[in-house]
Coordinates of C-alpha atoms in Angstrom, one line a residue:
Chain A
M1 CA 39.1 99.7 87.4
V2 CA 42.4 100.2 85.5
V3 CA 43.5 97.5 83.2
D4 CA 46.9 97.6 81.6
N5 CA 46.4 96.2 78.1
R6 CA 50.0 96.3 77.2
R7 CA 50.6 92.9 78.9
A8 CA 50.0 90.2 76.4
G9 CA 47.0 87.9 77.2
S10 CA 45.0 90.5 79.1
P11 CA 42.2 91.3 76.8
T12 CA 40.0 94.3 77.5
P13 CA 37.0 93.2 79.6
G14 CA 33.8 93.3 77.6
A15 CA 35.5 93.7 74.3
G16 CA 36.4 91.2 71.7
A17 CA 39.8 89.5 71.7
D18 CA 40.5 90.7 68.2
I19 CA 41.2 94.2 69.5
P20 CA 44.9 95.1 69.1
A21 CA 46.3 95.4 72.6
R22 CA 49.1 97.7 71.5
R23 CA 47.1 100.5 70.0
R24 CA 48.9 103.9 70.2
P25 CA 49.2 106.1 72.1
Y26 CA 49.5 103.8 75.1
W27 CA 48.6 106.6 77.6
V28 CA 45.2 106.6 76.0
F29 CA 44.4 103.2 74.6
G30 CA 46.7 101.1 76.7
R31 CA 44.7 101.6 79.8
G32 CA 41.2 101.3 81.0
V33 CA 38.3 99.6 79.3
D34 CA 36.6 100.4 76.0
P35 CA 33.9 103.0 76.8
D36 CA 30.3 103.2 75.5
P37 CA 30.5 103.8 71.8
R38 CA 28.2 106.8 72.0
F39 CA 30.6 108.7 74.2
S40 CA 33.5 108.0 71.8
L41 CA 31.5 109.2 68.9
A42 CA 30.4 112.3 70.7
N43 CA 34.1 112.9 71.6
E44 CA 34.9 112.6 67.9
R45 CA 32.3 115.2 67.0
T46 CA 33.7 117.6 69.5
F47 CA 37.1 117.2 67.8
L48 CA 35.4 118.1 64.5
A49 CA 33.7 121.1 66.0
W50 CA 37.0 122.5 67.2
I51 CA 38.5 121.9 63.7
R52 CA 35.6 123.8 62.1
T53 CA 36.1 126.6 64.7
S54 CA 39.7 126.8 63.6
L55 CA 38.6 127.1 60.0
A56 CA 36.2 129.9 60.9
L57 CA 38.9 131.7 62.8
F58 CA 41.4 131.4 59.9
A59 CA 38.7 132.5 57.4
A60 CA 37.8 135.6 59.6
G61 CA 41.5 136.5 60.0
V62 CA 42.3 136.2 56.3
A63 CA 39.1 137.9 55.2
L64 CA 39.8 140.9 57.4
Q65 CA 43.0 141.5 55.5
A66 CA 41.8 140.4 52.1
V67 CA 38.6 142.5 51.9
N68 CA 39.0 146.2 51.8
L69 CA 37.1 147.4 54.9
P70 CA 37.1 151.0 56.3
I71 CA 39.1 149.9 59.4
L72 CA 42.3 151.6 60.6
P73 CA 45.1 149.4 59.1
G74 CA 46.8 148.9 62.5
F75 CA 43.7 147.7 64.2
R76 CA 42.7 145.6 61.2
R77 CA 46.1 143.9 61.1
A78 CA 46.1 143.3 64.9
A79 CA 42.7 141.7 64.8
S80 CA 43.6 139.6 61.8
I81 CA 46.8 138.3 63.4
L82 CA 45.0 137.6 66.7
L83 CA 42.3 135.6 64.9
I84 CA 44.9 133.6 63.0
L85 CA 46.8 132.8 66.2
L86 CA 43.5 131.6 67.7
G87 CA 42.9 129.5 64.6
T88 CA 46.3 127.9 65.1
A89 CA 45.6 127.1 68.7
A90 CA 42.1 125.5 68.1
P91 CA 43.4 122.3 66.3
A92 CA 45.7 121.7 69.3
Q93 CA 42.7 121.8 71.6
A94 CA 40.9 119.6 69.1
L95 CA 43.6 116.9 69.1
F96 CA 44.7 117.0 72.8
G97 CA 41.1 117.4 74.0
W98 CA 40.1 114.4 72.0
L99 CA 42.9 112.2 73.4
R100 CA 42.5 113.4 77.0
T101 CA 38.7 112.9 76.9
E102 CA 39.1 109.4 75.4
A103 CA 41.6 108.5 78.1
A104 CA 39.2 109.8 80.8
L105 CA 36.3 107.8 79.3
R106 CA 38.4 104.7 79.3
L107 CA 39.4 105.1 82.9
G108 CA 36.0 106.2 84.0
R109 CA 37.3 109.5 85.3
G110 CA 35.8 113.0 85.1
L111 CA 36.2 114.6 81.7
P112 CA 39.0 117.2 81.3
P113 CA 37.9 120.8 80.9
P114 CA 38.4 122.3 77.4
T115 CA 41.6 124.1 78.3
L116 CA 41.6 126.6 75.4
A117 CA 37.9 127.4 75.4
A118 CA 38.3 130.5 77.7
P119 CA 41.4 131.9 75.9
V120 CA 39.8 131.5 72.5
G121 CA 36.6 133.2 73.8
V122 CA 38.6 136.1 75.3
G123 CA 40.7 136.4 72.2
M124 CA 37.6 136.6 70.0
A125 CA 36.2 139.3 72.2
I126 CA 39.5 141.3 71.9
A127 CA 39.4 140.9 68.1
G128 CA 35.9 142.2 68.1
V129 CA 36.9 145.2 70.1
L130 CA 39.8 145.9 67.9
V131 CA 37.6 145.8 64.8
L132 CA 35.1 148.1 66.5
L133 CA 37.8 150.6 67.5
G134 CA 39.3 150.5 64.0
L135 CA 35.9 151.3 62.6
L136 CA 35.1 154.2 65.1
L137 CA 38.4 155.9 65.5
Chain B
M1 CA 29.8 98.8 82.5
S2 CA 27.0 99.2 84.9
G3 CA 24.8 102.3 85.0
R4 CA 24.6 102.8 81.2
A5 CA 21.8 105.0 80.3
T6 CA 18.6 103.6 78.9
W7 CA 18.2 104.7 75.4
G8 CA 16.9 103.7 72.0
G9 CA 13.6 105.3 72.6
R10 CA 10.1 104.0 73.3
G11 CA 10.8 101.7 76.2
R12 CA 13.7 99.8 74.9
G13 CA 15.9 99.0 77.9
G14 CA 19.5 100.2 77.7
D15 CA 21.0 97.7 80.1
G16 CA 19.7 94.6 78.4
P17 CA 22.2 92.4 76.6
H18 CA 20.5 92.7 73.2
V19 CA 20.2 96.4 72.7
T20 CA 21.0 97.2 69.1
G21 CA 20.1 100.0 66.9
D22 CA 21.1 103.6 67.2
G23 CA 18.3 105.6 68.9
G24 CA 20.4 108.7 69.1
L25 CA 21.7 108.2 65.5
Q26 CA 25.2 108.6 67.0
V27 CA 26.9 107.0 64.0
E28 CA 25.0 109.0 61.5
R29 CA 25.6 112.3 63.3
T30 CA 29.3 111.6 63.5
A31 CA 29.4 110.8 59.8
L32 CA 27.5 114.0 59.0
A33 CA 29.9 116.0 61.2
W34 CA 32.8 114.6 59.1
R35 CA 31.0 115.5 55.9
R36 CA 30.2 119.1 56.9
T37 CA 33.8 119.5 58.1
A38 CA 35.0 118.2 54.7
A39 CA 32.6 120.6 53.0
A40 CA 33.9 123.5 55.1
F41 CA 37.4 122.5 54.1
G42 CA 36.4 122.4 50.4
V43 CA 34.8 125.8 50.5
G44 CA 37.6 127.3 52.6
A45 CA 40.4 125.9 50.4
T46 CA 38.6 127.1 47.2
V47 CA 38.4 130.7 48.6
A48 CA 41.9 130.5 49.9
I49 CA 43.4 129.3 46.6
R50 CA 41.5 132.0 44.8
L51 CA 42.9 134.6 47.1
I52 CA 46.4 133.1 46.9
A53 CA 46.4 132.8 43.2
S54 CA 46.2 136.6 42.7
T55 CA 49.4 137.1 44.7
G56 CA 51.6 134.6 42.8
G57 CA 55.1 133.5 43.9
D58 CA 56.6 130.4 45.4
W59 CA 55.0 130.8 48.8
A60 CA 51.6 131.1 47.2
R61 CA 52.2 127.9 45.3
I62 CA 53.2 126.1 48.5
A63 CA 50.2 127.4 50.4
G64 CA 47.9 126.4 47.6
I65 CA 49.4 122.9 47.5
V66 CA 49.1 122.5 51.3
A67 CA 45.4 123.7 51.2
G68 CA 44.7 121.2 48.4
L69 CA 46.3 118.3 50.2
C70 CA 44.4 119.2 53.3
V71 CA 41.1 119.0 51.5
V72 CA 42.0 115.6 49.9
M73 CA 43.0 114.2 53.3
V74 CA 39.9 115.4 55.2
V75 CA 37.6 114.2 52.4
A76 CA 39.3 110.8 52.5
V77 CA 38.9 110.5 56.3
A78 CA 35.3 111.7 56.1
L79 CA 34.5 109.0 53.5
G80 CA 36.2 106.4 55.7
R81 CA 34.2 107.4 58.7
S82 CA 31.0 107.7 56.7
S83 CA 31.3 104.0 55.9
L84 CA 30.5 103.3 59.5
V85 CA 26.9 104.2 58.7
G86 CA 24.9 101.0 58.3
R87 CA 27.9 98.8 59.3
R88 CA 26.7 96.0 61.6
S89 CA 29.8 95.9 63.6
V90 CA 28.9 99.1 65.5
R91 CA 26.9 97.6 68.3
Y92 CA 25.7 99.2 71.4
D93 CA 25.2 96.2 73.6
V94 CA 29.0 95.9 74.1
P95 CA 31.6 98.5 74.9
A96 CA 33.2 100.0 71.9
A97 CA 35.9 98.3 70.0
P98 CA 38.4 101.1 69.2
P99 CA 39.1 100.2 65.6
V100 CA 35.4 100.7 64.8
T101 CA 34.2 103.5 67.0
V102 CA 37.4 105.5 67.4
P103 CA 39.2 106.7 64.3
A104 CA 43.0 106.2 64.0
P105 CA 44.8 108.8 66.2
A106 CA 47.3 109.3 63.5
W107 CA 44.6 110.5 61.1
M108 CA 43.1 112.8 63.8
A109 CA 46.6 114.2 64.4
A110 CA 47.1 114.7 60.6
V111 CA 43.8 116.5 60.3
A112 CA 44.7 118.8 63.2
V113 CA 48.2 119.5 62.0
F114 CA 47.2 120.1 58.4
T115 CA 44.4 122.5 59.4
C116 CA 47.1 124.6 61.2
L117 CA 49.5 124.4 58.3
A118 CA 47.0 125.3 55.6
G119 CA 45.6 128.1 57.7
V120 CA 48.9 129.6 58.6
A121 CA 50.3 129.3 55.1
T122 CA 47.3 131.0 53.6
A123 CA 47.4 133.7 56.3
I124 CA 51.1 134.4 55.7
V125 CA 50.6 134.8 52.0
V126 CA 47.6 137.1 52.4
L127 CA 49.1 139.2 55.2
A128 CA 52.4 139.6 53.4
D129 CA 50.6 140.7 50.2
R130 CA 48.0 143.1 51.7
T131 CA 49.9 145.3 54.0

């Protein structure tokens, strides 16, 4: 059931008429019906979890450089830059994951997979290996 | 909206027209998630500014300002979302009205972008200094 809310005078079924029909972005809020509030709120918490993941990645990357650890400088720097790059990618996943999930909820479709979850996991594993090698070699 | 899960605990039917209350404490959990995110930003920015301050220079000043702005913004959004707690307009017997149960996409985008900016700025200053 897809409803185009952009047309004037077609209020979202089940929702009050006071809801602005032209809420941006249209590709999310201009289609479908308002979902169960619990799902929207869970989606919002997932966004925040990704933001905190980003903070943790930045903190780890900066701390590696800021704290004097007995790690080979090349490995330490590589791990640090990798963690910071992952920290930069995480908010993108947070925002676009949030929008895509909200759109899917509105349209009653399957939820989109967290696109960056696997790359971030692999990147963190590589960073861990770099730190380990830097300590051992 | 057929097929909505029964919830609310202890035999309250989820599909009835008069289900109110928040058995899963969804609103409170979301408000708390915002608060701990804001707290994480506060701690992170404090440490970052402390690190940056020892390096000095224009870039350090810019990074510090971005980190500070980031904290102010996230705290403001967190306070706004926390005001949902106890608000009667969040009802569970009707589908969500976006202005209430979904935050403004512009704020979400701002939080995501500023997280990137503050993190990268801090990282550049620290990496450039400790090489």
